[in-house]
Short mmCIF file of C-alpha atoms in Angstrom, two decimals:
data_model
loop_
_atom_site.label_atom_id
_atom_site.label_comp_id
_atom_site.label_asym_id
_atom_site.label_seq_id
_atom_site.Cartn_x
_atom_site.Cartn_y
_atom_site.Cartn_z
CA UNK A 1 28.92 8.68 -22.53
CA UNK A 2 29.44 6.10 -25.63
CA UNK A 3 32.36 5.71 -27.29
CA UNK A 4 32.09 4.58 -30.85
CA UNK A 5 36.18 3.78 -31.61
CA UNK A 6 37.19 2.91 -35.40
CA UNK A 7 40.13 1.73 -35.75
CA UNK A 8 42.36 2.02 -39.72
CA UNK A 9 45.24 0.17 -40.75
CA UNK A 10 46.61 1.95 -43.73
CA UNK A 11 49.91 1.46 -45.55
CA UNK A 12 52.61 3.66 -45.20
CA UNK A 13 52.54 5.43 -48.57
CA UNK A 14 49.03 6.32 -47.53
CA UNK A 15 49.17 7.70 -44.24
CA UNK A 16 49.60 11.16 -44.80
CA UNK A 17 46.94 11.28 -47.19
CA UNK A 18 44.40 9.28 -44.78
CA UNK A 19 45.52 11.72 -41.87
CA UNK A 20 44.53 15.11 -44.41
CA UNK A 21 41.49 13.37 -45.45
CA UNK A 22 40.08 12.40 -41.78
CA UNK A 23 40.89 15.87 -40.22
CA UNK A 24 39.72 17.80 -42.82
CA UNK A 25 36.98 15.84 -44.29
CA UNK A 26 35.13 12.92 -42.78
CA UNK A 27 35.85 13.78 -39.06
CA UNK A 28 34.11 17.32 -39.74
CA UNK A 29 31.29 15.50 -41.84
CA UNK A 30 30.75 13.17 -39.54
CA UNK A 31 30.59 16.17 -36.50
CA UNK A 32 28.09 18.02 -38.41
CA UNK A 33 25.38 14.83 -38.02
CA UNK A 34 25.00 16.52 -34.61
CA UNK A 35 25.18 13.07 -32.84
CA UNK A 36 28.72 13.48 -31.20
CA UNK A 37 30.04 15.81 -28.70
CA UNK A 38 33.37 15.38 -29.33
CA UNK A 39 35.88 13.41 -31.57
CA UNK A 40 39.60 12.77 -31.21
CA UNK A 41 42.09 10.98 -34.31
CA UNK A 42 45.06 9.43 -33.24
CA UNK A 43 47.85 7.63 -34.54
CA UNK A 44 49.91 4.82 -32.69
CA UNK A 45 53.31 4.31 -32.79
CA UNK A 46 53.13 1.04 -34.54
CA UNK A 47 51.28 2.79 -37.79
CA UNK A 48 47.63 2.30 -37.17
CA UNK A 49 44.65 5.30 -36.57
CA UNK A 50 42.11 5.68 -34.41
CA UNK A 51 39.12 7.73 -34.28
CA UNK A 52 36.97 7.96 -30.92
CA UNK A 53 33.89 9.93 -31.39
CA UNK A 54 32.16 10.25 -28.38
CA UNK A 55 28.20 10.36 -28.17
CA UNK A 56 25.79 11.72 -24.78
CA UNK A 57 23.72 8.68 -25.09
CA UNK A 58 23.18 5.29 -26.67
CA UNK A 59 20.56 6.63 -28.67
CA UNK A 60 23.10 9.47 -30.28
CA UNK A 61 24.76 6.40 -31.44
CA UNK A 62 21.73 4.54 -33.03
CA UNK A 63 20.81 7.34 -34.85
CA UNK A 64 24.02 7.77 -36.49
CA UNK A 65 24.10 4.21 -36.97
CA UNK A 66 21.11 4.46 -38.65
CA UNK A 67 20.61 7.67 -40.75
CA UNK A 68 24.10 8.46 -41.23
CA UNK A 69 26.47 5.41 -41.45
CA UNK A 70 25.98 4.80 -44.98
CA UNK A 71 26.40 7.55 -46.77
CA UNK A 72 29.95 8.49 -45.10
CA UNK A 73 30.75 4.80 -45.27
CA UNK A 74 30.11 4.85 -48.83
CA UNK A 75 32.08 8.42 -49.03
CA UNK A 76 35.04 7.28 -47.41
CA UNK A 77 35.40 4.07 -49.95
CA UNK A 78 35.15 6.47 -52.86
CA UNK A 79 38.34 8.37 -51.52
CA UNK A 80 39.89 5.03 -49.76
CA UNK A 81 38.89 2.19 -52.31
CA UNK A 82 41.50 -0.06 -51.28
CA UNK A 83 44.24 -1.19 -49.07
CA UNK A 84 42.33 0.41 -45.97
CA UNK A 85 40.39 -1.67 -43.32
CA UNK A 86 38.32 -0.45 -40.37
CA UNK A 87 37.33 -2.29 -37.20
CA UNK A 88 34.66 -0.74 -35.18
CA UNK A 89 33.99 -0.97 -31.96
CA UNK A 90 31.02 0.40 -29.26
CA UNK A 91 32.43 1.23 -25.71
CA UNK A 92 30.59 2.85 -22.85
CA UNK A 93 32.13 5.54 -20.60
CA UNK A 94 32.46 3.95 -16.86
CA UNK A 95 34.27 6.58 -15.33
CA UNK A 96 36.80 9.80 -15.96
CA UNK A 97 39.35 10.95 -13.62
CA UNK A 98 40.83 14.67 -13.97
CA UNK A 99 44.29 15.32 -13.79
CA UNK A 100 46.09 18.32 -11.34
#
């Protein structure tokens, strides 16, 4: 599995609104490319968000990288034009453990 992780720092006054926006907006648009299996938003305790959407394959990834990146990029600025910054990063699935 690849794990492509993006990672928001947002002020305060806008979290709420970036939170509403990601789970009911671009996390769903970005699910219906078909290329992930799965994606999970998180907050941490220190303020920042995280998205992991997880893809079967590195070529899932490319794909979106390639055909859909853009547009939701460009979707997310219109909503988001400032005061928001992303880092992205591309992780690859060694193992996972179940619990009890």
């Amino acid at each position: 599995m690849i794990l492509y992780t993006v990672y928001i720092t947002v002020p305060n006054e806008l979290e709420s609104e970036l939170a509403k926006y990601m789970c009911d907006k671009h996390i769903p648009d970005v699910m219906a490319t078909g290329r992930f299996v799965k994606a999970e938003f998180s907050k941490s305790d220190e303020g920042g968000f995280r998205t992991s959407y997880t893809a079967a394959d590195r070529t899932s990834l490319e794909l979106y990288l390639k055909h859909d990146t853009e547009r939701l990029r460009e979707a997310f600025a219109r909503e988001f034009p400032y005061k928001v910054s992303a880092k992205r990063e591309v992780w690859e699935s060694i193992c996972t453990v179940p619990g009890d």
